[in-house]
Amino acid sequence: MQLLAFNKNRTNVIKGVAILMMICYHSFGPSDYSRYISLVWISGRPLFSWLRDACNPVGVFMVVSGYGMFFSYLKAKKDGLSTVKWQHSLSRIIRLYVPFWIATLLATCIARPHTVVDKLTDIPMLIANLTAYYPTYNMVGWYIAPFVLTSLFIDRIFKWFEKYEIAFLIFGLLYYYGMAKVYGMAYDRIAEHQWLLILCRTSEFYLPMMFGASAAKHSSWNCKFIMNEKIVTAICAVVVILMFAYSSWKGIPAYPVYCAVLVLLIANVRLSRYSEKIFAFLGVHSMNIWFIHNFFFKWAFMAQYPILILITDIIISIGVSYVINFLSNPIVTRLTKLVRDY
């Protein structure tokens, strides 16, 4: 069996699980347990507060991104190109920014209409938000600038990664844990300089993306061990639990490795036909849901119970996602065509 080969549908399943993790992470923080009714408590904490600690969706998305980007690099190489064309990189950025702009404007008009005029007339802050350099209008946009910065150089990194994979993975580990140490000592000082914060945050993306690239590089590897899928899934589940325990109990930021193993688990676990369809459907809408889910918590929390809160937020977000696609897809299609034809 090919443990590291994820088809498009299974990639959407992984993103579907990740977006559920994101909503859970943002919904059930440690600040105020009275916002919802929990029927299960463990050591003085609601169950979903514990589940929240197992969620690091950004890392999962970065593993998947690295996987897809490495295949784009391999395709460019097969087509005789030394690197991915700049048009392809720019098209990727367009597909990210345009839905983000429309999602932010649309969600603000729905959830906070009284703030729209002030936000559109404050030109310096508007520019900072449009570029996602300082995304105060939509805080989940914090990842866009470091992701774009990383992705601009990723194909050049892949050129050397092919030859020196182990060295790049070791560097990624040192870079991530080194920056985690720096964060712990001087985060407040770093946060005073937005450009420096963006630069430092690339450390959170580089390592998971390299794990994804490594999986893509070895995707054709056939597992020669005599193990059925249940055993593989059980082993992955144990490793995930150990990584989560290590991160939670020891305070060590082990999440990049945790996310890579989690992706491996989701990619190989056997799902029912309906479960796979549901997760894949969420995965298709995952980027839009990422951009807008936090705008609708005031309505979602009216459902009171955690499962109902998640379902309510997802339903509202998916409905708005269809509108975002309707508005953004023609713009993205036209802009990417202009870029390709340039």
Coordinates of C-alpha atoms in Angstrom, one line a residue:
M1 CA 0.0 0.0 0.0
Q2 CA 1.1 3.6 -0.7
L3 CA 1.0 5.3 2.7
L4 CA 2.2 8.7 1.4
A5 CA 0.0 9.0 -1.7
F6 CA -3.0 11.3 -1.3
N7 CA -5.5 11.7 -4.2
K8 CA -7.4 15.0 -4.6
N9 CA -10.5 13.7 -2.8
R10 CA -8.5 12.5 0.2
T11 CA -6.7 15.8 0.3
N12 CA -10.1 17.5 0.6
V13 CA -10.9 15.1 3.4
I14 CA -7.8 16.2 5.2
K15 CA -8.7 19.9 4.7
G16 CA -12.2 19.1 5.9
V17 CA -11.0 17.7 9.1
A18 CA -8.6 20.6 9.5
I19 CA -11.3 23.2 9.2
L20 CA -13.4 21.4 11.9
M21 CA -10.3 21.6 14.1
M22 CA -10.0 25.3 13.4
I23 CA -13.6 26.1 14.4
C24 CA -13.2 24.0 17.5
Y25 CA -9.9 25.7 18.4
H26 CA -11.4 29.2 18.0
S27 CA -14.7 28.4 19.7
F28 CA -13.7 26.6 22.9
G29 CA -10.8 28.6 24.3
P30 CA -9.8 28.6 28.0
S31 CA -11.1 32.1 28.8
D32 CA -14.8 31.5 29.5
Y33 CA -16.4 28.1 30.0
S34 CA -19.7 29.7 30.8
R35 CA -20.3 30.6 27.1
Y36 CA -21.6 27.1 26.4
I37 CA -23.0 24.0 28.2
S38 CA -20.8 21.0 28.5
L39 CA -22.2 17.7 29.5
V40 CA -18.7 16.1 30.0
W41 CA -16.0 17.6 32.2
I42 CA -12.5 16.2 32.8
S43 CA -10.4 17.6 35.6
G44 CA -12.4 20.8 35.8
R45 CA -12.4 21.4 32.1
P46 CA -15.1 20.8 29.4
L47 CA -14.4 18.0 27.0
F48 CA -14.2 20.3 24.1
S49 CA -11.6 22.4 25.8
W50 CA -9.4 19.3 25.9
L51 CA -10.2 18.5 22.3
R52 CA -9.2 22.1 21.4
D53 CA -5.7 21.4 22.6
A54 CA -5.4 18.6 20.0
C55 CA -6.1 21.1 17.2
N56 CA -3.5 22.8 15.2
P57 CA -5.2 23.2 11.8
V58 CA -2.7 25.6 10.3
G59 CA 0.0 23.0 10.5
V60 CA -2.2 20.5 8.8
F61 CA -3.0 22.9 6.0
M62 CA 0.7 23.7 5.6
V63 CA 1.5 20.0 5.3
V64 CA -1.1 19.6 2.5
S65 CA 0.1 22.8 0.9
G66 CA 3.7 21.6 0.8
Y67 CA 2.5 18.3 -0.7
G68 CA 0.6 20.1 -3.5
M69 CA 3.4 22.6 -4.1
F70 CA 6.0 19.9 -4.5
F71 CA 3.9 18.2 -7.1
S72 CA 3.6 21.5 -9.0
Y73 CA 7.4 21.7 -8.8
L74 CA 7.7 18.2 -10.2
K75 CA 5.3 18.9 -13.0
A76 CA 7.3 22.1 -13.9
K77 CA 10.5 20.0 -13.9
K78 CA 8.8 17.4 -16.1
D79 CA 7.8 20.1 -18.5
G80 CA 11.4 21.2 -18.8
L81 CA 11.2 24.3 -16.6
S82 CA 14.0 25.0 -14.1
T83 CA 11.5 26.5 -11.7
V84 CA 7.7 27.0 -11.4
K85 CA 6.8 29.9 -13.6
W86 CA 6.2 33.2 -11.8
Q87 CA 2.7 33.3 -13.4
H88 CA 1.8 30.1 -11.5
S89 CA 3.0 31.6 -8.2
L90 CA 1.2 34.9 -8.8
S91 CA -2.0 32.9 -9.7
R92 CA -1.7 31.1 -6.4
I93 CA -1.6 34.4 -4.6
I94 CA -4.6 35.8 -6.5
R95 CA -6.6 32.7 -5.6
L96 CA -5.8 33.4 -2.0
Y97 CA -6.2 37.2 -1.8
V98 CA -9.4 37.7 -3.8
P99 CA -11.6 35.4 -1.8
F100 CA -10.0 36.8 1.4
W101 CA -11.0 40.4 0.4
I102 CA -14.6 39.4 -0.6
A103 CA -15.0 37.1 2.4
T104 CA -13.9 39.9 4.8
L105 CA -16.1 42.5 3.2
L106 CA -19.1 40.2 3.0
A107 CA -18.8 38.8 6.5
T108 CA -18.3 42.3 7.9
C109 CA -21.4 43.5 6.2
I110 CA -23.4 40.6 7.6
A111 CA -22.0 40.5 11.2
R112 CA -20.7 44.0 11.8
P113 CA -22.4 46.3 9.3
H114 CA -22.0 49.4 11.5
T115 CA -18.2 49.2 11.1
V116 CA -18.0 49.0 7.3
V117 CA -17.9 52.8 6.5
D118 CA -15.2 53.5 9.1
K119 CA -13.1 50.6 7.8
L120 CA -13.4 51.6 4.2
T121 CA -12.5 55.3 4.8
D122 CA -9.4 54.6 7.0
I123 CA -7.0 54.3 4.0
P124 CA -3.7 53.4 5.7
M125 CA -5.4 50.7 7.8
L126 CA -7.4 49.5 4.7
I127 CA -4.2 49.0 2.8
A128 CA -2.6 47.1 5.7
N129 CA -5.7 44.8 5.7
L130 CA -5.9 44.4 1.9
T131 CA -2.3 43.2 1.9
A132 CA -2.8 41.2 5.1
Y133 CA 0.3 42.9 6.4
Y134 CA -1.7 43.9 9.5
P135 CA -5.1 42.2 9.3
T136 CA -7.2 43.9 12.0
Y137 CA -10.5 43.6 10.1
N138 CA -10.2 39.8 9.9
M139 CA -7.7 38.4 12.3
V140 CA -7.6 35.0 10.8
G141 CA -5.8 36.6 7.9
W142 CA -2.6 36.7 10.0
Y143 CA -1.3 33.6 8.1
I144 CA -1.5 35.1 4.6
A145 CA 1.6 37.3 4.6
P146 CA 4.0 34.7 6.0
F147 CA 2.4 32.1 3.7
V148 CA 2.9 34.2 0.6
L149 CA 6.5 35.1 1.7
T150 CA 7.2 31.4 2.1
S151 CA 5.5 30.3 -1.1
L152 CA 7.4 32.9 -3.2
F153 CA 10.7 31.1 -2.6
I154 CA 9.4 27.5 -2.1
D155 CA 10.1 26.3 -5.7
R156 CA 13.7 27.4 -5.3
I157 CA 13.9 25.6 -2.0
F158 CA 12.5 22.5 -3.6
K159 CA 15.3 22.5 -6.2
W160 CA 17.8 21.9 -3.4
F161 CA 15.4 19.9 -1.2
E162 CA 15.4 17.1 -3.8
K163 CA 19.1 16.6 -3.3
Y164 CA 19.5 17.4 0.4
E165 CA 16.1 16.4 1.9
I166 CA 17.5 15.3 5.3
A167 CA 19.5 18.5 5.7
F168 CA 16.5 20.6 4.9
L169 CA 14.3 18.7 7.4
I170 CA 17.0 19.1 10.1
F171 CA 17.2 22.8 9.3
G172 CA 13.4 23.0 9.5
L173 CA 13.4 21.4 13.0
L174 CA 16.2 23.8 14.2
Y175 CA 14.4 26.8 12.7
Y176 CA 11.1 26.0 14.2
Y177 CA 12.3 25.1 17.7
G178 CA 14.8 28.0 17.6
M179 CA 12.1 30.4 16.8
A180 CA 9.8 28.9 19.4
K181 CA 12.5 29.6 22.0
V182 CA 12.9 33.2 20.7
Y183 CA 9.1 33.6 20.8
G184 CA 9.1 32.5 24.5
M185 CA 11.8 35.1 25.4
A186 CA 10.9 38.1 23.3
Y187 CA 7.5 37.8 21.7
D188 CA 6.3 41.1 23.0
R189 CA 9.3 42.9 21.5
I190 CA 8.9 41.0 18.2
A191 CA 5.2 41.9 18.0
E192 CA 6.0 45.6 18.1
H193 CA 7.4 45.2 14.5
Q194 CA 4.9 43.7 12.2
W195 CA 7.5 42.9 9.4
L196 CA 9.6 41.0 12.0
L197 CA 6.6 39.1 13.3
I198 CA 5.7 38.1 9.7
L199 CA 9.3 37.0 9.1
C200 CA 9.4 35.0 12.3
R201 CA 6.1 33.3 11.5
T202 CA 7.5 31.7 8.4
S203 CA 9.2 29.3 10.8
E204 CA 5.7 28.0 11.6
F205 CA 5.1 27.2 8.0
Y206 CA 8.4 26.0 6.6
L207 CA 8.7 22.8 8.6
P208 CA 5.2 21.4 8.0
M209 CA 5.5 22.3 4.3
M210 CA 8.8 20.4 4.1
F211 CA 7.1 17.4 5.7
G212 CA 4.4 17.7 3.0
A213 CA 7.0 17.9 0.3
S214 CA 8.8 14.9 1.7
A215 CA 5.5 12.9 1.5
A216 CA 5.0 14.0 -2.1
K217 CA 8.6 13.1 -2.9
H218 CA 8.1 9.5 -1.6
S219 CA 4.5 9.2 -2.6
S220 CA 5.2 6.3 -5.0
W221 CA 6.8 4.3 -2.1
N222 CA 5.0 1.0 -1.6
C223 CA 4.9 -0.2 2.0
K224 CA 6.4 -3.7 1.9
F225 CA 5.4 -4.6 5.4
I226 CA 2.6 -7.1 5.8
M227 CA 0.2 -4.9 7.6
N228 CA -3.4 -4.2 7.0
E229 CA -5.0 -0.8 7.1
K230 CA -6.3 -1.2 10.6
I231 CA -2.9 -1.9 12.0
V232 CA -1.4 1.1 10.2
T233 CA -4.2 3.3 11.4
A234 CA -3.8 2.1 15.0
I235 CA 0.0 2.8 14.9
C236 CA -0.6 6.3 13.5
A237 CA -3.3 6.9 16.2
V238 CA -0.9 5.9 19.0
V239 CA 1.8 8.2 17.6
V240 CA -0.6 11.1 17.3
I241 CA -1.7 10.6 21.0
L242 CA 1.9 10.5 22.1
M243 CA 2.8 13.7 20.2
F244 CA -0.3 15.4 21.7
A245 CA 0.6 14.3 25.2
Y246 CA 4.2 15.4 24.7
S247 CA 3.2 18.8 23.6
S248 CA 0.5 19.3 26.2
W249 CA 2.2 17.9 29.3
K250 CA 5.7 19.1 28.7
G251 CA 4.9 22.4 27.0
I252 CA 7.1 21.6 24.0
P253 CA 5.9 22.9 20.7
A254 CA 5.9 19.5 19.0
Y255 CA 3.0 20.4 16.7
P256 CA 4.7 20.3 13.3
V257 CA 5.6 16.7 13.7
Y258 CA 2.2 16.1 15.3
C259 CA 0.5 17.6 12.3
A260 CA 2.5 15.6 9.8
V261 CA 1.6 12.3 11.6
L262 CA -2.0 13.4 11.8
V263 CA -2.1 14.0 8.1
L264 CA -0.7 10.5 7.6
L265 CA -3.4 9.1 9.8
I266 CA -6.3 10.9 8.0
A267 CA -4.9 10.0 4.6
N268 CA -4.8 6.3 5.4
V269 CA -7.8 5.7 7.7
R270 CA -10.8 3.9 6.2
L271 CA -13.9 6.1 6.2
S272 CA -17.5 5.3 5.3
R273 CA -18.7 6.6 2.0
Y274 CA -20.9 9.3 3.7
S275 CA -18.1 10.4 6.1
E276 CA -15.7 10.8 3.2
K277 CA -18.2 12.8 1.2
I278 CA -19.0 15.1 4.2
F279 CA -15.3 15.8 5.0
A280 CA -14.5 16.3 1.3
F281 CA -17.3 18.7 1.0
L282 CA -16.0 20.7 3.9
G283 CA -12.6 20.6 2.4
V284 CA -13.8 22.2 -0.8
H285 CA -15.1 25.1 1.2
S286 CA -12.3 25.1 3.8
M287 CA -10.5 28.2 2.7
N288 CA -13.7 30.3 2.7
I289 CA -14.8 28.9 6.0
W290 CA -11.3 29.7 7.4
F291 CA -11.8 33.3 6.4
I292 CA -15.3 33.8 7.8
H293 CA -16.2 31.3 10.6
N294 CA -15.2 33.6 13.5
F295 CA -17.6 36.3 12.3
F296 CA -20.7 34.2 13.2
F297 CA -19.9 32.9 16.7
K298 CA -22.4 35.3 18.3
W299 CA -25.1 33.4 16.5
A300 CA -23.5 29.9 16.7
F301 CA -23.2 30.2 20.5
M302 CA -27.0 30.6 20.8
A303 CA -27.1 26.9 20.2
Q304 CA -25.4 26.5 23.7
Y305 CA -24.1 22.9 23.3
P306 CA -20.7 22.4 21.6
I307 CA -21.8 20.0 18.9
L308 CA -24.7 22.3 18.0
I309 CA -22.4 25.3 18.1
L310 CA -20.0 23.7 15.6
I311 CA -22.9 22.6 13.3
T312 CA -24.5 26.1 13.4
D313 CA -21.3 27.9 12.6
I314 CA -20.5 25.4 9.7
I315 CA -24.0 25.8 8.2
I316 CA -23.8 29.6 8.2
S317 CA -20.2 29.6 6.9
I318 CA -21.0 27.2 4.1
G319 CA -24.0 29.3 3.0
V320 CA -21.8 32.4 2.9
S321 CA -19.1 30.4 1.2
Y322 CA -21.3 29.9 -1.8
V323 CA -21.8 33.6 -2.1
I324 CA -18.1 34.2 -1.8
N325 CA -17.5 31.7 -4.6
F326 CA -20.2 33.3 -6.8
L327 CA -18.5 36.7 -6.4
S328 CA -14.9 35.7 -6.4
N329 CA -14.6 33.0 -9.0
P330 CA -15.2 35.2 -12.1
I331 CA -12.6 37.7 -10.8
V332 CA -10.1 35.0 -10.0
T333 CA -10.7 33.3 -13.4
R334 CA -10.2 36.6 -15.3
L335 CA -7.1 37.7 -13.3
T336 CA -5.4 34.3 -13.6
K337 CA -6.1 34.2 -17.3
L338 CA -4.5 37.7 -17.7
V339 CA -1.4 36.5 -15.7
R340 CA -1.1 33.3 -17.8
D341 CA -1.4 35.1 -21.1
Y342 CA 1.1 37.8 -20.1

